[in-house]
Amino acid sequence: EVERFEFALVGQTKDLDLVRIEKKDLERHITTLYQKANSLQTSLEKAETALGRAQEENMGNRVAAGHLQERVTALLAEMSSLKSQLGKEREAVETLKMQVGRERKRGGLYKEKALEAQKKSLEAKSLLEELCKKSSG
């Protein structure tokens, strides 16, 4: 009976040793899993931080894009206004050109009439001189 107990005790001791070995293996495995979990947690925190920065940068870019769009819109409106003003100024220049043309024609007519008047005046003077010579002579 004692031998049987001794044999059982030896068997249980071997089982206990196996359980201890499995326990150490499990503890190592658990430690490895904790290390992996901590590493993953660190990676997750870094990823969340990077995502936060990217979202902030994206928001900043969107705000900057909004400002640029407002500026482009303002510049387009200003350009449209300037084109309209340029059109009006071109019309005014054309009107002035037409007025200058009319004034030149009128000036030409006045010059022509002045030359005619001068010619008639010279003819009259010449005729008057002839009459004066005839009456004195």
PDB file of C-alpha atoms in Angstrom:
ATOM      1  CA  GLU A   1       0.000   0.000   0.000  1.00  0.00           C
ATOM      2  CA  VAL A   2       2.853   2.396   0.833  1.00  0.00           C
ATOM      3  CA  GLU A   3       4.457   1.567  -2.521  1.00  0.00           C
ATOM      4  CA  ARG A   4       1.260   2.383  -4.253  1.00  0.00           C
ATOM      5  CA  PHE A   5       1.109   5.708  -2.421  1.00  0.00           C
ATOM      6  CA  GLU A   6       4.759   6.366  -3.188  1.00  0.00           C
ATOM      7  CA  PHE A   7       4.162   5.515  -6.828  1.00  0.00           C
ATOM      8  CA  ALA A   8       1.108   7.777  -6.871  1.00  0.00           C
ATOM      9  CA  LEU A   9       3.091  10.479  -5.076  1.00  0.00           C
ATOM     10  CA  VAL A  10       5.889  10.228  -7.671  1.00  0.00           C
ATOM     11  CA  GLY A  11       3.289  10.429 -10.441  1.00  0.00           C
ATOM     12  CA  GLN A  12       1.637  13.419  -8.834  1.00  0.00           C
ATOM     13  CA  THR A  13       5.037  15.087  -8.319  1.00  0.00           C
ATOM     14  CA  LYS A  14       5.763  14.604 -12.025  1.00  0.00           C
ATOM     15  CA  ASP A  15       2.324  15.980 -12.839  1.00  0.00           C
ATOM     16  CA  LEU A  16       2.991  18.901 -10.510  1.00  0.00           C
ATOM     17  CA  ASP A  17       6.352  19.538 -12.214  1.00  0.00           C
ATOM     18  CA  LEU A  18       4.610  19.479 -15.601  1.00  0.00           C
ATOM     19  CA  VAL A  19       1.979  21.884 -14.288  1.00  0.00           C
ATOM     20  CA  ARG A  20       4.764  24.162 -12.981  1.00  0.00           C
ATOM     21  CA  ILE A  21       6.506  24.056 -16.364  1.00  0.00           C
ATOM     22  CA  GLU A  22       3.204  24.802 -18.127  1.00  0.00           C
ATOM     23  CA  LYS A  23       2.570  27.596 -15.623  1.00  0.00           C
ATOM     24  CA  LYS A  24       5.988  29.133 -16.400  1.00  0.00           C
ATOM     25  CA  ASP A  25       5.300  28.774 -20.127  1.00  0.00           C
ATOM     26  CA  LEU A  26       1.901  30.391 -19.665  1.00  0.00           C
ATOM     27  CA  GLU A  27       3.436  33.171 -17.541  1.00  0.00           C
ATOM     28  CA  ARG A  28       6.030  33.806 -20.283  1.00  0.00           C
ATOM     29  CA  HIS A  29       3.297  33.740 -22.885  1.00  0.00           C
ATOM     30  CA  ILE A  30       1.166  36.120 -20.777  1.00  0.00           C
ATOM     31  CA  THR A  31       4.194  38.424 -20.335  1.00  0.00           C
ATOM     32  CA  THR A  32       4.741  38.357 -24.100  1.00  0.00           C
ATOM     33  CA  LEU A  33       1.066  39.133 -24.660  1.00  0.00           C
ATOM     34  CA  TYR A  34       1.262  42.044 -22.175  1.00  0.00           C
ATOM     35  CA  GLN A  35       4.335  43.370 -24.002  1.00  0.00           C
ATOM     36  CA  LYS A  36       2.532  43.062 -27.346  1.00  0.00           C
ATOM     37  CA  ALA A  37      -0.553  44.727 -25.858  1.00  0.00           C
ATOM     38  CA  ASN A  38       1.588  47.589 -24.505  1.00  0.00           C
ATOM     39  CA  SER A  39       3.334  47.913 -27.862  1.00  0.00           C
ATOM     40  CA  LEU A  40      -0.027  47.935 -29.640  1.00  0.00           C
ATOM     41  CA  GLN A  41      -1.335  50.502 -27.135  1.00  0.00           C
ATOM     42  CA  THR A  42       1.695  52.712 -27.824  1.00  0.00           C
ATOM     43  CA  SER A  43       1.222  52.288 -31.575  1.00  0.00           C
ATOM     44  CA  LEU A  44      -2.479  53.090 -31.207  1.00  0.00           C
ATOM     45  CA  GLU A  45      -1.706  56.230 -29.201  1.00  0.00           C
ATOM     46  CA  LYS A  46       0.851  57.334 -31.818  1.00  0.00           C
ATOM     47  CA  ALA A  47      -1.654  56.635 -34.585  1.00  0.00           C
ATOM     48  CA  GLU A  48      -4.361  58.590 -32.751  1.00  0.00           C
ATOM     49  CA  THR A  49      -1.941  61.490 -32.235  1.00  0.00           C
ATOM     50  CA  ALA A  50      -0.958  61.408 -35.918  1.00  0.00           C
ATOM     51  CA  LEU A  51      -4.631  61.230 -36.901  1.00  0.00           C
ATOM     52  CA  GLY A  52      -5.395  64.213 -34.669  1.00  0.00           C
ATOM     53  CA  ARG A  53      -2.556  66.198 -36.238  1.00  0.00           C
ATOM     54  CA  ALA A  54      -3.680  65.183 -39.722  1.00  0.00           C
ATOM     55  CA  GLN A  55      -7.255  66.233 -38.918  1.00  0.00           C
ATOM     56  CA  GLU A  56      -6.020  69.580 -37.548  1.00  0.00           C
ATOM     57  CA  GLU A  57      -3.856  70.085 -40.624  1.00  0.00           C
ATOM     58  CA  ASN A  58      -6.775  69.097 -42.855  1.00  0.00           C
ATOM     59  CA  MET A  59      -9.006  71.589 -41.070  1.00  0.00           C
ATOM     60  CA  GLY A  60      -6.308  74.241 -41.422  1.00  0.00           C
ATOM     61  CA  ASN A  61      -6.015  73.442 -45.120  1.00  0.00           C
ATOM     62  CA  ARG A  62      -9.778  73.677 -45.499  1.00  0.00           C
ATOM     63  CA  VAL A  63      -9.807  77.051 -43.766  1.00  0.00           C
ATOM     64  CA  ALA A  64      -6.915  78.235 -45.955  1.00  0.00           C
ATOM     65  CA  ALA A  65      -8.709  76.920 -49.037  1.00  0.00           C
ATOM     66  CA  GLY A  66     -11.830  78.821 -47.952  1.00  0.00           C
ATOM     67  CA  HIS A  67      -9.817  82.023 -47.585  1.00  0.00           C
ATOM     68  CA  LEU A  68      -8.217  81.479 -50.972  1.00  0.00           C
ATOM     69  CA  GLN A  69     -11.616  80.850 -52.538  1.00  0.00           C
ATOM     70  CA  GLU A  70     -12.937  84.076 -51.011  1.00  0.00           C
ATOM     71  CA  ARG A  71      -9.898  85.954 -52.369  1.00  0.00           C
ATOM     72  CA  VAL A  72     -10.343  84.405 -55.832  1.00  0.00           C
ATOM     73  CA  THR A  73     -14.029  85.342 -55.787  1.00  0.00           C
ATOM     74  CA  ALA A  74     -13.154  88.919 -54.770  1.00  0.00           C
ATOM     75  CA  LEU A  75     -10.497  89.128 -57.493  1.00  0.00           C
ATOM     76  CA  LEU A  76     -12.930  87.790 -60.097  1.00  0.00           C
ATOM     77  CA  ALA A  77     -15.507  90.383 -59.046  1.00  0.00           C
ATOM     78  CA  GLU A  78     -12.861  93.116 -59.209  1.00  0.00           C
ATOM     79  CA  MET A  79     -11.744  91.883 -62.633  1.00  0.00           C
ATOM     80  CA  SER A  80     -15.340  91.903 -63.861  1.00  0.00           C
ATOM     81  CA  SER A  81     -15.785  95.444 -62.563  1.00  0.00           C
ATOM     82  CA  LEU A  82     -12.558  96.544 -64.251  1.00  0.00           C
ATOM     83  CA  LYS A  83     -13.627  94.925 -67.541  1.00  0.00           C
ATOM     84  CA  SER A  84     -16.941  96.777 -67.326  1.00  0.00           C
ATOM     85  CA  GLN A  85     -15.146 100.034 -66.571  1.00  0.00           C
ATOM     86  CA  LEU A  86     -12.731  99.380 -69.452  1.00  0.00           C
ATOM     87  CA  GLY A  87     -15.697  98.832 -71.785  1.00  0.00           C
ATOM     88  CA  LYS A  88     -17.203 102.153 -70.724  1.00  0.00           C
ATOM     89  CA  GLU A  89     -13.867 103.911 -71.166  1.00  0.00           C
ATOM     90  CA  ARG A  90     -13.482 102.402 -74.641  1.00  0.00           C
ATOM     91  CA  GLU A  91     -16.924 103.730 -75.528  1.00  0.00           C
ATOM     92  CA  ALA A  92     -15.919 107.145 -74.191  1.00  0.00           C
ATOM     93  CA  VAL A  93     -12.712 107.049 -76.266  1.00  0.00           C
ATOM     94  CA  GLU A  94     -14.692 106.144 -79.377  1.00  0.00           C
ATOM     95  CA  THR A  95     -17.111 108.991 -78.686  1.00  0.00           C
ATOM     96  CA  LEU A  96     -14.186 111.388 -78.266  1.00  0.00           C
ATOM     97  CA  LYS A  97     -12.627 110.128 -81.510  1.00  0.00           C
ATOM     98  CA  MET A  98     -15.905 110.811 -83.306  1.00  0.00           C
ATOM     99  CA  GLN A  99     -16.075 114.300 -81.765  1.00  0.00           C
ATOM    100  CA  VAL A 100     -12.466 114.985 -82.760  1.00  0.00           C
ATOM    101  CA  GLY A 101     -13.281 113.843 -86.297  1.00  0.00           C
ATOM    102  CA  ARG A 102     -16.250 116.196 -86.455  1.00  0.00           C
ATOM    103  CA  GLU A 103     -14.165 119.036 -85.032  1.00  0.00           C
ATOM    104  CA  ARG A 104     -11.462 118.389 -87.627  1.00  0.00           C
ATOM    105  CA  LYS A 105     -14.060 118.471 -90.394  1.00  0.00           C
ATOM    106  CA  ARG A 106     -15.477 121.654 -88.954  1.00  0.00           C
ATOM    107  CA  GLY A 107     -11.972 123.090 -88.565  1.00  0.00           C
ATOM    108  CA  GLY A 108     -11.250 122.120 -92.174  1.00  0.00           C
ATOM    109  CA  LEU A 109     -14.423 123.882 -93.291  1.00  0.00           C
ATOM    110  CA  TYR A 110     -13.482 126.961 -91.284  1.00  0.00           C
ATOM    111  CA  LYS A 111      -9.998 126.898 -92.745  1.00  0.00           C
ATOM    112  CA  GLU A 112     -11.423 126.512 -96.233  1.00  0.00           C
ATOM    113  CA  LYS A 113     -13.825 129.410 -95.644  1.00  0.00           C
ATOM    114  CA  ALA A 114     -11.028 131.491 -94.145  1.00  0.00           C
ATOM    115  CA  LEU A 115      -8.842 130.804 -97.175  1.00  0.00           C
ATOM    116  CA  GLU A 116     -11.749 131.716 -99.465  1.00  0.00           C
ATOM    117  CA  ALA A 117     -12.334 134.889 -97.491  1.00  0.00           C
ATOM    118  CA  GLN A 118      -8.614 135.697 -97.652  1.00  0.00           C
ATOM    119  CA  LYS A 119      -8.609 135.056-101.413  1.00  0.00           C
ATOM    120  CA  LYS A 120     -11.661 137.319-101.871  1.00  0.00           C
ATOM    121  CA  SER A 121     -10.014 139.911 -99.660  1.00  0.00           C
ATOM    122  CA  LEU A 122      -6.858 139.790-101.802  1.00  0.00           C
ATOM    123  CA  GLU A 123      -8.974 139.994-104.974  1.00  0.00           C
ATOM    124  CA  ALA A 124     -10.860 142.938-103.519  1.00  0.00           C
ATOM    125  CA  LYS A 125      -7.609 144.605-102.505  1.00  0.00           C
ATOM    126  CA  SER A 126      -6.159 144.018-105.943  1.00  0.00           C
ATOM    127  CA  LEU A 127      -9.317 145.353-107.558  1.00  0.00           C
ATOM    128  CA  LEU A 128      -9.281 148.343-105.216  1.00  0.00           C
ATOM    129  CA  GLU A 129      -5.650 149.074-106.068  1.00  0.00           C
ATOM    130  CA  GLU A 130      -6.499 148.883-109.776  1.00  0.00           C
ATOM    131  CA  LEU A 131      -9.400 151.233-109.295  1.00  0.00           C
ATOM    132  CA  CYS A 132      -7.207 153.585-107.322  1.00  0.00           C
ATOM    133  CA  LYS A 133      -4.577 153.563-110.119  1.00  0.00           C
ATOM    134  CA  LYS A 134      -7.224 154.174-112.753  1.00  0.00           C
ATOM    135  CA  SER A 135      -8.801 157.004-110.878  1.00  0.00           C
ATOM    136  CA  SER A 136      -5.466 158.644-110.130  1.00  0.00           C
ATOM    137  CA  GLY A 137      -4.047 158.143-113.481  1.00  0.00           C
TER     138      GLY A 137
END
